[in-house]
CSV table of C-alpha atoms (C1' of nucleotides) in Angstrom, one decimal:
chain,number,residue,atom,x,y,z
Z,385,MET,CA,122.0,54.9,94.2
Z,386,GLY,CA,120.2,57.9,92.6
Z,387,ARG,CA,120.3,61.5,93.6
Z,388,ARG,CA,119.3,62.1,97.2
Z,389,PRO,CA,116.1,64.2,97.2
Z,390,ARG,CA,116.1,67.4,99.1
Z,391,ARG,CA,115.1,66.8,102.7
Z,392,ALA,CA,114.1,68.9,105.7
Z,393,GLY,CA,117.3,69.6,107.6
Z,394,ASP,CA,119.5,69.9,104.5
Z,395,LYS,CA,122.5,71.8,105.7
Z,396,GLN,CA,123.7,72.7,102.2
Z,397,THR,CA,121.1,75.3,101.5
Z,398,GLY,CA,120.6,77.0,104.8
Z,399,ARG,CA,117.0,77.5,103.7
Z,400,SER,CA,114.3,76.5,106.0
Z,401,ASP,CA,112.8,73.7,104.0
Z,402,ALA,CA,111.0,72.4,107.0
Z,403,ASP,CA,107.4,71.4,106.7
Z,404,LEU,CA,104.3,73.2,108.0
Z,405,GLY,CA,102.5,69.9,108.4
Z,406,PRO,CA,98.7,70.1,108.8
Z,407,LEU,CA,99.0,73.9,109.4
Z,408,ALA,CA,99.4,74.5,105.6
Z,409,GLY,CA,95.8,73.2,105.1
Z,410,TYR,CA,94.0,75.2,107.7
Z,411,VAL,CA,92.1,78.3,106.4
Z,412,GLY,CA,92.8,79.9,109.8
Z,413,TYR,CA,96.5,79.5,109.3
Z,414,VAL,CA,96.8,80.6,105.7
Z,415,LEU,CA,94.6,83.6,106.6
Z,416,ARG,CA,97.2,84.5,109.2
Z,417,ARG,CA,100.1,84.1,106.7
Z,418,ALA,CA,98.3,86.2,104.0
Z,419,GLN,CA,97.4,88.9,106.5
Z,420,SER,CA,101.0,89.1,107.8
Z,421,ALA,CA,102.2,89.4,104.2
Z,422,SER,CA,99.7,92.3,103.6
Z,423,PHE,CA,101.0,94.1,106.7
Z,424,ARG,CA,104.7,93.6,105.8
Z,425,HIS,CA,104.0,94.8,102.3
Z,426,LEU,CA,102.1,97.9,103.5
Z,427,GLU,CA,104.8,98.8,106.0
Z,428,ARG,CA,107.3,98.6,103.2
Z,429,SER,CA,105.2,100.6,100.8
Z,430,ALA,CA,104.2,103.3,103.3
Z,431,GLY,CA,107.9,104.4,103.4
Z,432,GLU,CA,108.3,108.1,104.1
Z,433,LEU,CA,104.6,108.5,104.8
Z,434,ALA,CA,105.2,106.9,108.2
Z,435,LEU,CA,101.7,105.5,108.6
Z,436,THR,CA,101.0,102.1,110.0
Z,437,PRO,CA,98.1,100.1,108.6
Z,438,GLY,CA,96.3,100.8,111.8
Z,439,GLN,CA,96.8,104.5,111.5
Z,440,PHE,CA,95.6,104.4,107.9
Z,441,SER,CA,92.4,102.7,108.9
Z,442,GLN,CA,91.8,105.2,111.7
Z,443,LEU,CA,92.3,108.2,109.3
Z,444,ALA,CA,90.0,106.5,106.7
Z,445,ALA,CA,87.3,105.9,109.3
Z,446,ILE,CA,87.4,109.5,110.5
Z,447,GLU,CA,87.1,110.7,107.0
Z,448,ALA,CA,84.1,108.4,106.4
Z,449,ASN,CA,82.5,109.6,109.7
Z,450,PRO,CA,83.5,113.2,110.3
Z,451,GLY,CA,82.7,114.3,113.8
Z,452,ILE,CA,82.8,110.7,115.2
Z,453,ASN,CA,83.9,110.4,118.9
Z,454,GLN,CA,86.6,108.1,120.3
Z,455,ARG,CA,84.1,105.7,121.9
Z,456,ARG,CA,82.5,105.0,118.5
Z,457,LEU,CA,85.7,104.9,116.6
Z,458,ALA,CA,87.1,102.4,119.2
Z,459,ALA,CA,83.9,100.3,118.8
Z,460,LEU,CA,84.2,100.3,115.0
Z,461,PHE,CA,87.6,98.6,115.3
Z,462,GLY,CA,86.8,96.5,118.4
Z,463,LEU,CA,89.3,98.4,120.5
Z,464,ASP,CA,89.1,99.7,124.1
Z,465,LYS,CA,88.7,103.4,124.5
Z,466,SER,CA,91.9,103.5,126.4
Z,467,THR,CA,93.7,102.1,123.4
Z,468,LEU,CA,92.4,104.9,121.1
Z,469,SER,CA,93.3,107.7,123.5
Z,470,PRO,CA,97.1,107.7,122.9
Z,471,ALA,CA,96.5,106.7,119.2
Z,472,MET,CA,94.5,109.9,118.6
Z,473,GLU,CA,96.9,111.9,120.6
Z,474,ALA,CA,99.7,110.8,118.2
Z,475,LEU,CA,97.6,111.7,115.1
Z,476,VAL,CA,96.7,115.1,116.6
Z,477,ALA,CA,100.4,115.7,117.4
Z,478,ARG,CA,101.2,115.1,113.7
Z,479,ASN,CA,98.5,117.6,112.8
Z,480,LEU,CA,96.5,114.9,110.9
Z,481,VAL,CA,93.5,114.9,113.1
Z,482,GLN,CA,91.6,117.8,114.7
Z,483,ARG,CA,89.9,117.2,118.0
Z,484,THR,CA,87.2,119.7,119.0
Z,485,ARG,CA,84.6,119.3,121.8
Z,486,ALA,CA,81.4,117.9,120.5
Z,487,ALA,CA,78.6,120.5,120.5
Z,488,ALA,CA,76.0,118.1,121.9
Z,489,ASP,CA,78.2,116.5,124.6
Z,490,ALA,CA,81.0,118.3,126.4
Z,491,ARG,CA,82.6,115.0,127.5
Z,492,ALA,CA,83.2,113.8,123.9
Z,493,TRP,CA,85.6,114.8,121.3
Z,494,SER,CA,84.6,115.4,117.7
Z,495,LEU,CA,87.2,114.0,115.4
Z,496,THR,CA,87.9,115.3,111.9
Z,497,LEU,CA,90.8,115.2,109.5
Z,498,THR,CA,92.9,118.3,109.0
Z,499,ALA,CA,93.8,119.4,105.5
Z,500,GLN,CA,97.2,117.7,106.0
Z,501,GLY,CA,95.4,114.6,107.3
Z,502,ARG,CA,93.3,114.4,104.1
Z,503,GLN,CA,96.3,114.9,102.0
Z,504,LEU,CA,98.3,112.2,103.7
Z,505,LEU,CA,95.4,109.8,103.7
Z,506,ALA,CA,95.0,110.3,99.9
Z,507,ARG,CA,98.7,109.5,99.3
Z,508,MET,CA,98.5,106.4,101.5
Z,509,GLN,CA,95.3,105.3,99.9
Z,510,ALA,CA,97.1,105.3,96.5
Z,511,ARG,CA,99.6,102.8,98.0
Z,512,ILE,CA,96.9,100.7,99.5
Z,513,GLU,CA,95.3,100.5,96.1
Z,514,ALA,CA,98.6,99.5,94.6
Z,515,GLN,CA,98.6,96.6,97.0
Z,516,GLU,CA,95.0,95.8,96.1
Z,517,ARG,CA,96.1,95.6,92.4
Z,518,ILE,CA,98.8,93.2,93.3
Z,519,ILE,CA,96.3,91.0,95.1
Z,520,ALA,CA,93.7,91.3,92.3
Z,521,ALA,CA,96.4,90.2,89.8
Z,522,THR,CA,96.5,86.8,91.6
Z,523,LEU,CA,92.8,86.3,91.2
Z,524,ALA,CA,90.6,85.3,88.3
Z,525,PRO,CA,88.4,88.2,87.1
Z,526,ALA,CA,85.4,88.6,89.5
Z,527,GLU,CA,87.0,86.4,92.1
Z,528,ARG,CA,88.0,89.5,94.1
Z,529,ARG,CA,84.5,90.4,95.0
Z,530,ARG,CA,83.7,86.9,96.0
Z,531,LEU,CA,86.8,86.8,98.2
Z,532,VAL,CA,85.7,89.9,100.1
Z,533,ALA,CA,82.3,88.4,100.6
Z,534,VAL,CA,83.7,85.1,101.8
Z,535,LEU,CA,86.1,86.8,104.3
Z,536,ARG,CA,83.2,88.9,105.7
Z,537,ARG,CA,81.1,85.7,106.1
Z,538,ILE,CA,84.0,84.0,107.9
Z,539,GLU,CA,84.4,86.9,110.3
Z,540,ALA,CA,80.7,87.0,111.1
Z,541,ALA,CA,80.5,83.2,111.6
Z,542,LEU,CA,83.4,83.1,114.0
Z,543,ASP,CA,82.3,86.1,116.0
Z,544,ALA,CA,78.8,84.5,116.3
Z,545,ALA,CA,80.2,81.1,117.4
Z,546,GLU,CA,80.0,80.0,121.0
H,843,MET,CA,57.3,113.2,107.8
H,844,GLY,CA,58.0,109.5,107.8
H,845,ARG,CA,60.2,107.5,110.3
H,846,ARG,CA,63.7,108.8,110.5
H,847,PRO,CA,66.1,106.2,109.2
H,848,ARG,CA,68.9,104.9,111.5
H,849,ARG,CA,72.0,107.1,111.0
H,850,ALA,CA,75.6,107.0,112.1
H,851,GLY,CA,75.8,108.7,115.5
H,852,ASP,CA,72.4,107.5,116.6
H,853,LYS,CA,72.5,108.0,120.4
H,854,GLN,CA,69.5,105.6,121.1
H,855,THR,CA,71.3,102.4,120.4
H,856,GLY,CA,74.7,102.9,121.7
H,857,ARG,CA,75.9,100.6,118.9
H,858,SER,CA,78.7,101.8,116.8
H,859,ASP,CA,76.9,102.0,113.5
H,860,ALA,CA,79.7,104.1,112.1
H,861,ASP,CA,80.8,103.4,108.6
H,862,LEU,CA,84.1,101.7,107.5
H,863,GLY,CA,84.1,103.7,104.3
H,864,PRO,CA,86.4,102.4,101.6
H,865,LEU,CA,88.1,100.1,104.1
H,866,ALA,CA,85.2,97.6,103.8
H,867,GLY,CA,86.1,97.0,100.2
H,868,TYR,CA,89.8,96.3,100.5
H,869,VAL,CA,90.9,92.7,100.5
H,870,GLY,CA,93.8,93.6,102.8
H,871,TYR,CA,91.3,95.0,105.4
H,872,VAL,CA,88.7,92.3,105.3
H,873,LEU,CA,91.6,89.8,105.6
H,874,ARG,CA,92.7,91.5,108.7
H,875,ARG,CA,89.2,91.4,110.2
H,876,ALA,CA,88.7,87.7,109.3
H,877,GLN,CA,92.1,86.9,110.8
H,878,SER,CA,91.4,88.8,114.0
H,879,ALA,CA,88.1,86.9,114.3
H,880,SER,CA,89.9,83.6,113.9
H,881,PHE,CA,92.4,84.5,116.7
H,882,ARG,CA,89.6,85.7,119.0
H,883,HIS,CA,87.6,82.5,118.4
H,884,LEU,CA,90.7,80.3,118.9
H,885,GLU,CA,91.6,82.0,122.1
H,886,ARG,CA,88.1,81.5,123.4
H,887,SER,CA,87.9,77.9,122.3
H,888,ALA,CA,91.4,77.0,123.7
H,889,GLY,CA,90.0,77.6,127.1
H,890,GLU,CA,91.7,75.5,129.8
H,891,LEU,CA,94.3,74.2,127.3
H,892,ALA,CA,96.0,77.6,127.7
H,893,LEU,CA,97.6,77.5,124.2
H,894,THR,CA,97.8,80.5,122.0
H,895,PRO,CA,97.5,80.2,118.3
H,896,GLY,CA,101.2,80.8,118.0
H,897,GLN,CA,102.0,78.1,120.5
H,898,PHE,CA,99.8,75.7,118.7
H,899,SER,CA,101.6,76.4,115.4
H,900,GLN,CA,104.9,75.8,117.1
H,901,LEU,CA,103.9,72.5,118.5
H,902,ALA,CA,102.4,71.4,115.2
H,903,ALA,CA,105.6,72.4,113.4
H,904,ILE,CA,107.8,70.5,115.8
H,905,GLU,CA,105.6,67.4,115.4
H,906,ALA,CA,105.9,67.7,111.6
H,907,ASN,CA,109.6,68.2,111.8
H,908,PRO,CA,110.9,66.2,114.8
H,909,GLY,CA,114.5,67.2,115.7
H,910,ILE,CA,114.2,70.6,114.1
H,911,ASN,CA,116.4,73.3,115.6
H,912,GLN,CA,115.4,76.8,116.7
H,913,ARG,CA,116.9,78.6,113.7
H,914,ARG,CA,114.9,76.5,111.2
H,915,LEU,CA,111.8,76.7,113.3
H,916,ALA,CA,112.1,80.5,113.5
H,917,ALA,CA,112.7,80.7,109.7
H,918,LEU,CA,109.6,78.6,109.1
H,919,PHE,CA,107.5,81.3,110.8
H,920,GLY,CA,109.5,84.3,109.7
H,921,LEU,CA,110.6,85.1,113.2
H,922,ASP,CA,114.0,86.0,114.6
H,923,LYS,CA,115.9,83.4,116.6
H,924,SER,CA,115.7,85.7,119.7
H,925,THR,CA,111.9,85.6,119.5
H,926,LEU,CA,111.9,81.8,119.6
H,927,SER,CA,114.3,81.4,122.4
H,928,PRO,CA,111.9,82.4,125.2
H,929,ALA,CA,109.0,80.9,123.4
H,930,MET,CA,110.6,77.4,123.4
H,931,GLU,CA,111.7,78.0,127.0
H,932,ALA,CA,108.0,78.4,128.0
H,933,LEU,CA,107.0,75.2,126.2
H,934,VAL,CA,109.9,73.3,127.8
H,935,ALA,CA,108.9,74.7,131.2
H,936,ARG,CA,105.4,73.2,130.6
H,937,ASN,CA,106.9,69.9,129.6
H,938,LEU,CA,105.4,70.1,126.1
H,939,VAL,CA,108.7,70.2,124.3
H,940,GLN,CA,111.9,68.4,124.9
H,941,ARG,CA,115.2,70.0,124.0
H,942,THR,CA,118.3,67.8,123.6
H,943,ARG,CA,121.6,68.7,122.0
H,944,ALA,CA,121.7,67.9,118.3
H,945,ALA,CA,124.0,65.0,117.7
H,946,ALA,CA,125.6,66.6,114.6
H,947,ASP,CA,126.1,70.1,116.1
H,948,ALA,CA,126.6,70.8,119.7
H,949,ARG,CA,125.5,74.4,119.3
H,950,ALA,CA,122.0,73.5,118.2
H,951,TRP,CA,119.0,72.1,120.0
H,952,SER,CA,117.0,69.2,118.7
H,953,LEU,CA,113.3,69.9,119.4
H,954,THR,CA,110.8,67.2,119.8
H,955,LEU,CA,107.4,66.9,121.5
H,956,THR,CA,107.0,65.2,124.9
H,957,ALA,CA,104.2,62.7,125.3
H,958,GLN,CA,102.3,65.4,127.1
H,959,GLY,CA,103.0,67.8,124.2
H,960,ARG,CA,101.6,65.4,121.7
H,961,GLN,CA,98.5,64.9,123.8
H,962,LEU,CA,97.9,68.6,124.3
H,963,LEU,CA,98.5,69.2,120.6
H,964,ALA,CA,96.0,66.6,119.7
H,965,ARG,CA,93.4,68.1,122.0
H,966,MET,CA,94.0,71.6,120.6
H,967,GLN,CA,94.0,70.3,117.0
H,968,ALA,CA,90.4,69.0,117.6
H,969,ARG,CA,89.4,72.6,118.5
H,970,ILE,CA,91.2,74.0,115.5
H,971,GLU,CA,89.3,71.6,113.3
H,972,ALA,CA,86.1,72.7,115.0
H,973,GLN,CA,86.9,76.2,113.9
H,974,GLU,CA,87.7,74.9,110.4
H,975,ARG,CA,84.2,73.4,110.3
H,976,ILE,CA,82.6,76.7,111.2
H,977,ILE,CA,84.6,78.3,108.4
H,978,ALA,CA,83.8,75.6,105.9
H,979,ALA,CA,80.1,76.0,106.8
H,980,THR,CA,80.1,79.5,105.4
H,981,LEU,CA,81.5,78.3,102.0
H,982,ALA,CA,80.1,76.5,99.1
H,983,PRO,CA,81.3,72.9,98.7
H,984,ALA,CA,84.8,72.9,97.2
H,985,GLU,CA,85.2,76.6,97.8
H,986,ARG,CA,87.4,75.9,100.8
H,987,ARG,CA,90.2,74.4,98.8
H,988,ARG,CA,90.1,77.3,96.4
H,989,LEU,CA,90.2,79.8,99.3
H,990,VAL,CA,93.3,78.2,100.7
H,991,ALA,CA,95.0,78.3,97.3
H,992,VAL,CA,94.0,82.0,96.8
H,993,LEU,CA,95.3,83.0,100.2
H,994,ARG,CA,98.7,81.3,99.5
H,995,ARG,CA,98.9,83.0,96.1
H,996,ILE,CA,98.2,86.4,97.8
H,997,GLU,CA,101.0,85.8,100.4
H,998,ALA,CA,103.5,84.8,97.7
H,999,ALA,CA,102.6,87.8,95.5
H,1000,LEU,CA,102.9,90.3,98.3
H,1001,ASP,CA,106.2,88.9,99.6
H,1002,ALA,CA,107.6,89.0,96.0
H,1003,ALA,CA,106.5,92.6,95.4
H,1004,GLU,CA,109.1,95.4,95.5
K,446,DT,C1',74.3,106.7,138.3
K,447,DA,C1',76.1,106.2,133.6
K,448,DT,C1',79.3,107.7,130.0
K,449,DT,C1',83.5,109.9,127.6
K,450,DG,C1',87.9,110.3,127.9
K,451,DT,C1',92.7,110.0,130.2
K,452,DT,C1',96.3,108.0,132.7
K,453,DA,C1',99.0,104.4,135.1
K,454,DT,C1',100.3,100.0,134.6
K,455,DA,C1',101.0,95.6,132.7
K,456,DC,C1',101.3,91.9,129.3
K,457,DT,C1',102.3,89.9,124.7
K,458,DC,C1',104.8,89.8,120.6
K,459,DT,C1',108.3,91.3,118.1
K,460,DA,C1',113.1,93.0,116.9
K,461,DT,C1',118.2,94.6,117.4
K,462,DA,C1',122.6,94.2,119.5
K,463,DA,C1',126.0,92.1,122.3
K,464,DC,C1',127.4,88.0,124.0
K,465,DT,C1',128.9,82.7,124.6
K,466,DA,C1',129.9,78.4,122.8
K,467,DT,C1',130.8,75.8,119.1
K,468,DA,C1',131.9,74.9,114.1
C,653,DT,C1',135.1,83.8,110.7
C,654,DA,C1',130.4,82.1,110.8
C,655,DT,C1',126.6,80.0,113.1
C,656,DA,C1',123.1,78.4,117.1
C,657,DG,C1',121.3,80.1,120.8
C,658,DT,C1',120.7,83.4,125.0
C,659,DT,C1',120.0,87.7,127.2
C,660,DA,C1',119.2,92.7,127.8
C,661,DT,C1',116.5,95.9,126.1
C,662,DA,C1',113.1,98.5,123.6
C,663,DG,C1',109.0,99.5,120.9
C,664,DA,C1',104.4,98.3,119.1
C,665,DG,C1',99.8,97.2,120.3
C,666,DT,C1',96.7,95.8,123.4
C,667,DA,C1',93.9,95.6,127.9
C,668,DT,C1',92.2,96.5,132.9
C,669,DA,C1',91.4,99.6,136.6
C,670,DA,C1',91.0,104.0,138.8
C,671,DC,C1',89.9,108.5,138.0
C,672,DA,C1',87.8,113.4,136.4
C,673,DA,C1',84.4,115.8,134.0
C,674,DT,C1',80.0,115.8,132.3
C,675,DA,C1',75.4,113.8,131.3
DNA sequence: TATTGTTATACTCTATAACTATA
DNA sequence: TATAGTTATAGAGTATAACAATA
């Protein structure tokens, strides 16, 4: 008999050479795997900056929309206002975000970045862009822009579906 | 003066017309949005089947690897064994998965689907494939296969990065 | 009455550490 | 000693509901 081919369940290697089956062919599933890998990589590369991907996105959105309130920021990310309340509290406690009462509405906060927040955001952005370069290196030239467009269309189509 | 253009912060609409800023151009971020939309859609379309996307993937992997043990199943998804323990417990309690002691190793479980598990998996798979058709409808013909390949390459590149 | 934000509470998903039983 | 699995526990991240202050 010839060499036995490597099979699922091979005790020698200890590696999980099990099979994903049909999962491996679903866009939804490979999307999840790629997204998880992006988070894992970002968490590793954030290191001493101690910013989660979610916190990065919140700082970036506040920079892009200075004076935004928590309701609008929550809506931008599809979160409930009660989720954003403690999240902003944590960024304020780290002196990354400044909350002042909105001039036009005393119920609402006006969110802006502090100097320290802008500086930390810039440092994190450099690491995000390093990740983007790793991603771009796997793509043919000009494929990156198409990928972004495709993913946006997928999001919109799924949110619009019954 | 002419009509005022719609601006961020417009109180009339109540819509969050705030701006994602540079986030909107990052592959990592649009990946996250698309993946979240996929989960939301799947949770809606699962309905009375009461299966989460994670549970679906576990059933599918057990079907593809009958007799797999929990360690290998955990490794397949990058989870800790302690995460899988209660997850399998829940599927066994619903009579979807059968756990028997592995013949070759009395420490390990041998996981297989019950008839009920196979039937529920098949019903859920039909809904997954409905989602895949929604996704495919946003893509040019033959773009789907390329997207799957691209996402796999991105996952591999990020996991390999320092 | 409606809206902005906070708080109490709970649920899901995940991990680490300590353990039991077996190899 | 090492491995498969379980359990206790903890920490994110999320939501709903009830509430206070303001519109």
